[in-house]
CSV table of C-alpha atoms in Angstrom, one decimal:
chain,number,residue,atom,x,y,z
A,1411,MET,CA,-16.1,-13.3,-5.3
A,1412,THR,CA,-12.2,-13.2,-5.5
A,1413,GLU,CA,-10.3,-10.4,-4.1
A,1414,ALA,CA,-10.0,-9.2,-7.5
A,1415,GLU,CA,-13.7,-9.3,-8.1
A,1416,ARG,CA,-14.4,-7.2,-5.1
A,1417,ILE,CA,-12.0,-4.6,-5.6
A,1418,ILE,CA,-12.9,-4.1,-9.4
A,1419,GLY,CA,-16.3,-5.4,-9.1
A,1420,THR,CA,-17.7,-7.8,-12.3
A,1421,PRO,CA,-19.0,-6.9,-15.4
A,1422,GLU,CA,-22.8,-7.2,-16.2
A,1423,VAL,CA,-23.5,-10.0,-19.1
A,1424,GLY,CA,-22.9,-8.7,-22.4
A,1425,ASP,CA,-21.5,-5.3,-20.8
A,1426,ASP,CA,-18.5,-4.3,-22.8
A,1427,ALA,CA,-17.6,-1.5,-20.9
A,1428,ARG,CA,-14.8,-1.9,-18.5
A,1429,PRO,CA,-15.6,-1.6,-14.7
A,1430,GLU,CA,-14.6,1.4,-13.0
A,1431,PRO,CA,-12.0,0.1,-10.1
A,1432,VAL,CA,-13.4,0.7,-6.5
A,1433,GLU,CA,-11.5,1.6,-4.3
A,1434,PRO,CA,-10.9,-1.1,-1.1
A,1435,LYS,CA,-12.8,-0.2,1.8
A,1436,GLY,CA,-10.3,-1.2,3.9
A,1437,ARG,CA,-7.9,1.8,3.0
A,1438,ARG,CA,-10.9,3.9,3.7
A,1439,ARG,CA,-10.7,2.6,7.5
A,1440,ILE,CA,-7.5,2.7,7.5
A,1441,ALA,CA,-7.7,6.5,6.7
A,1442,VAL,CA,-10.5,7.0,9.3
A,1443,LEU,CA,-7.7,5.2,11.7
A,1444,LEU,CA,-4.9,7.5,11.3
A,1445,VAL,CA,-7.1,10.8,11.4
A,1446,VAL,CA,-9.0,10.0,14.6
A,1447,ALA,CA,-5.1,8.8,16.0
A,1448,THR,CA,-3.7,11.6,14.6
A,1449,PHE,CA,-6.4,14.4,15.8
A,1450,ALA,CA,-6.3,12.1,19.6
A,1451,TYR,CA,-2.4,12.4,20.0
A,1452,LEU,CA,-2.1,16.3,18.5
A,1453,LEU,CA,-5.1,17.3,20.9
A,1454,ASP,CA,-3.6,15.4,23.8
A,1455,LEU,CA,0.2,16.8,23.3
A,1456,GLY,CA,-1.2,20.4,22.5
A,1457,THR,CA,-3.1,20.5,26.1
A,1458,LYS,CA,0.2,19.2,27.7
A,1459,MET,CA,2.0,21.6,26.1
A,1460,LEU,CA,-0.2,24.4,27.7
A,1461,VAL,CA,-0.5,22.6,31.1
A,1462,VAL,CA,3.3,22.5,31.4
A,1463,ALA,CA,3.6,26.0,30.3
A,1464,PHE,CA,0.9,27.9,32.1
A,1465,LEU,CA,-0.7,25.4,34.9
A,1466,GLU,CA,2.5,23.6,36.3
A,1467,HIS,CA,4.1,25.1,39.6
A,1468,ARG,CA,0.8,27.1,39.9
A,1469,PRO,CA,-2.2,26.9,41.9
A,1470,PRO,CA,-4.9,24.4,40.4
A,1471,ILE,CA,-8.1,26.6,38.2
A,1472,ASP,CA,-11.7,25.2,39.4
A,1473,VAL,CA,-13.5,25.1,36.3
A,1474,ILE,CA,-16.8,24.1,37.7
A,1475,GLY,CA,-16.8,24.7,41.4
A,1476,ASP,CA,-15.7,22.0,43.3
A,1477,LEU,CA,-16.8,19.3,41.1
A,1478,LEU,CA,-13.8,19.8,37.8
A,1479,ARG,CA,-10.7,21.7,38.1
A,1480,PHE,CA,-7.5,21.6,35.9
A,1481,GLU,CA,-4.4,20.7,38.0
A,1482,ALA,CA,-0.8,19.7,36.9
A,1483,VAL,CA,0.3,16.6,38.1
A,1484,ARG,CA,3.4,14.6,36.9
A,1485,ASN,CA,2.1,10.8,37.3
A,1486,PRO,CA,4.9,7.9,36.9
A,1487,GLY,CA,2.7,5.3,37.2
A,1488,ALA,CA,-0.5,3.8,35.6
A,1489,ALA,CA,-4.3,5.2,36.5
A,1490,PHE,CA,-4.8,6.4,39.8
A,1491,GLY,CA,-1.0,6.5,40.5
A,1492,PHE,CA,-0.6,2.9,41.0
A,1493,GLY,CA,2.7,1.4,40.1
A,1494,GLU,CA,5.2,4.1,39.8
A,1495,ALA,CA,8.0,1.7,40.3
A,1496,PHE,CA,6.8,0.3,36.9
A,1497,THR,CA,7.2,2.9,34.6
A,1498,ILE,CA,9.3,0.6,32.0
A,1499,ILE,CA,6.7,-1.6,32.3
A,1500,PHE,CA,3.8,0.8,31.1
A,1501,THR,CA,6.0,2.2,28.6
A,1502,CYS,CA,6.3,-1.5,26.9
A,1503,ILE,CA,2.9,-2.0,27.7
A,1504,ALA,CA,1.7,1.2,25.4
A,1505,ALA,CA,4.6,0.7,22.7
A,1506,THR,CA,3.1,-3.5,22.1
A,1507,VAL,CA,-0.6,-1.8,22.2
A,1508,ILE,CA,0.5,0.1,19.3
A,1509,VAL,CA,2.2,-2.6,17.4
A,1510,VAL,CA,-0.9,-4.6,17.6
A,1511,ILE,CA,-2.9,-2.0,16.6
A,1512,ILE,CA,-0.9,-1.2,13.4
A,1513,ARG,CA,-0.8,-5.0,12.6
A,1514,LEU,CA,-4.2,-5.2,13.1
A,1515,ALA,CA,-5.2,-2.2,10.5
A,1516,ARG,CA,-4.0,-4.3,7.7
A,1517,LYS,CA,-7.6,-6.4,8.3
A,1518,LEU,CA,-9.6,-3.2,9.5
A,1519,TYR,CA,-13.0,-2.9,7.2
A,1520,SER,CA,-15.2,-1.8,10.0
A,1521,LEU,CA,-15.8,2.1,10.2
A,1522,PRO,CA,-16.9,1.9,14.2
A,1523,TRP,CA,-13.5,-0.6,14.5
A,1524,ALA,CA,-11.4,2.5,13.0
A,1525,ILE,CA,-12.8,4.9,15.2
A,1526,ALA,CA,-12.3,2.8,18.7
A,1527,LEU,CA,-8.8,1.7,17.5
A,1528,GLY,CA,-7.7,5.0,16.1
A,1529,LEU,CA,-8.6,6.5,19.7
A,1530,LEU,CA,-6.8,3.7,21.6
A,1531,LEU,CA,-3.6,4.3,19.1
A,1532,GLY,CA,-3.7,8.0,19.5
A,1533,GLY,CA,-3.9,8.2,23.6
A,1534,ALA,CA,-1.0,5.1,23.6
A,1535,LEU,CA,1.2,7.4,21.7
A,1536,GLY,CA,0.0,10.2,23.8
A,1537,ASN,CA,1.1,9.0,26.7
A,1538,LEU,CA,4.4,6.9,25.1
A,1539,THR,CA,5.6,10.7,24.0
A,1540,ASP,CA,5.5,11.5,27.8
A,1541,ARG,CA,7.3,8.2,28.7
A,1542,ILE,CA,10.0,8.6,26.1
A,1543,PHE,CA,10.7,12.5,26.7
A,1544,ARG,CA,9.7,13.7,29.8
A,1545,SER,CA,11.7,13.5,32.9
A,1546,PRO,CA,13.2,11.8,35.0
A,1547,GLY,CA,14.6,10.3,31.6
A,1548,VAL,CA,13.9,8.1,28.6
A,1549,PHE,CA,11.6,5.2,29.2
A,1550,ARG,CA,10.9,6.4,32.7
A,1551,GLY,CA,9.1,9.5,32.2
A,1552,ALA,CA,6.1,11.0,34.0
A,1553,VAL,CA,3.1,11.4,32.2
A,1554,VAL,CA,1.4,14.7,32.4
A,1555,ASP,CA,-2.1,14.4,34.1
A,1556,PHE,CA,-4.6,17.8,34.6
A,1557,ILE,CA,-8.1,17.3,34.7
A,1558,ALA,CA,-8.8,16.3,38.3
A,1559,PRO,CA,-13.1,15.6,39.0
A,1560,ALA,CA,-13.3,15.9,42.5
A,1561,HIS,CA,-13.1,12.6,44.4
A,1562,PHE,CA,-11.9,10.9,41.1
A,1563,ALA,CA,-7.9,10.3,39.6
A,1564,VAL,CA,-6.2,12.9,37.9
A,1565,PHE,CA,-6.1,12.2,33.8
A,1566,ASN,CA,-5.5,13.4,30.7
A,1567,LEU,CA,-6.9,13.4,26.9
A,1568,ALA,CA,-4.9,10.0,26.5
A,1569,ASP,CA,-6.2,8.6,28.8
A,1570,SER,CA,-9.9,9.8,28.0
A,1571,ALA,CA,-9.3,8.5,24.5
A,1572,ILE,CA,-7.9,5.2,25.4
A,1573,VAL,CA,-10.7,4.6,27.9
A,1574,CYS,CA,-13.3,5.7,25.6
A,1575,GLY,CA,-12.1,3.3,22.5
A,1576,GLY,CA,-11.7,0.5,25.1
A,1577,ILE,CA,-15.5,0.7,25.9
A,1578,LEU,CA,-16.4,1.3,21.9
A,1579,ILE,CA,-14.3,-2.0,21.8
A,1580,VAL,CA,-16.3,-3.6,24.6
A,1581,LEU,CA,-19.9,-2.5,22.9
A,1582,LEU,CA,-18.2,-3.4,19.3
A,1583,SER,CA,-17.9,-7.2,20.8
A,1584,PHE,CA,-21.1,-7.2,22.3
A,1585,LYS,CA,-23.0,-6.5,19.4
A,1586,GLY,CA,-20.8,-9.3,17.4
A,1587,LEU,CA,-19.1,-6.8,14.8
A,1588,ASP,CA,-15.2,-8.0,14.1
A,1589,PRO,CA,-12.6,-5.9,12.7
A,1590,ASP,CA,-12.9,-7.1,9.5
A,1591,GLY,CA,-16.7,-5.8,8.9
A,1592,THR,CA,-18.2,-9.3,9.7
A,1593,VAL,CA,-21.2,-10.0,12.1
A,1594,HIS,CA,-21.3,-13.1,14.4
A,1595,LYS,CA,-23.7,-14.3,16.6
A,1596,ASP,CA,-23.0,-16.4,19.6
């Protein structure tokens, strides 16, 4: 079946009616990717704005006793505060991830992959925005973290989106589902 036949369908034998065009399912998947990415990005950005406005330079807020609190922390490094001297490298990595996702989106026909890549894209954009626009300067900015579980690192919603997207990608890979919608068995 040619690409054109897949998109518009093929008429039945003796069918004089013209087939109605069918929207390629890849476009719908790209829309899902963009909606998920936009939602994750805006949710992350909004929560960080609230944290900076109402929580920074104030005592932490206990949410669930000693198990979870909100505490404003500026993190120039990566997860768990590692690599504080490599902020520019994390900025480049986030930018590269964004470019790779955008390039991969052209071949995207899988809904679960669209969700996973949307989470990754939204999270990467959220943290990249901090790296570009927050102090101490462009490409050296510290990420605003605020979710502080007991005995664990402080993180933000962008980090959560990245982790959830990554876990979903691992699960999809184990199931053999590719971004183009094909399933393979190894």
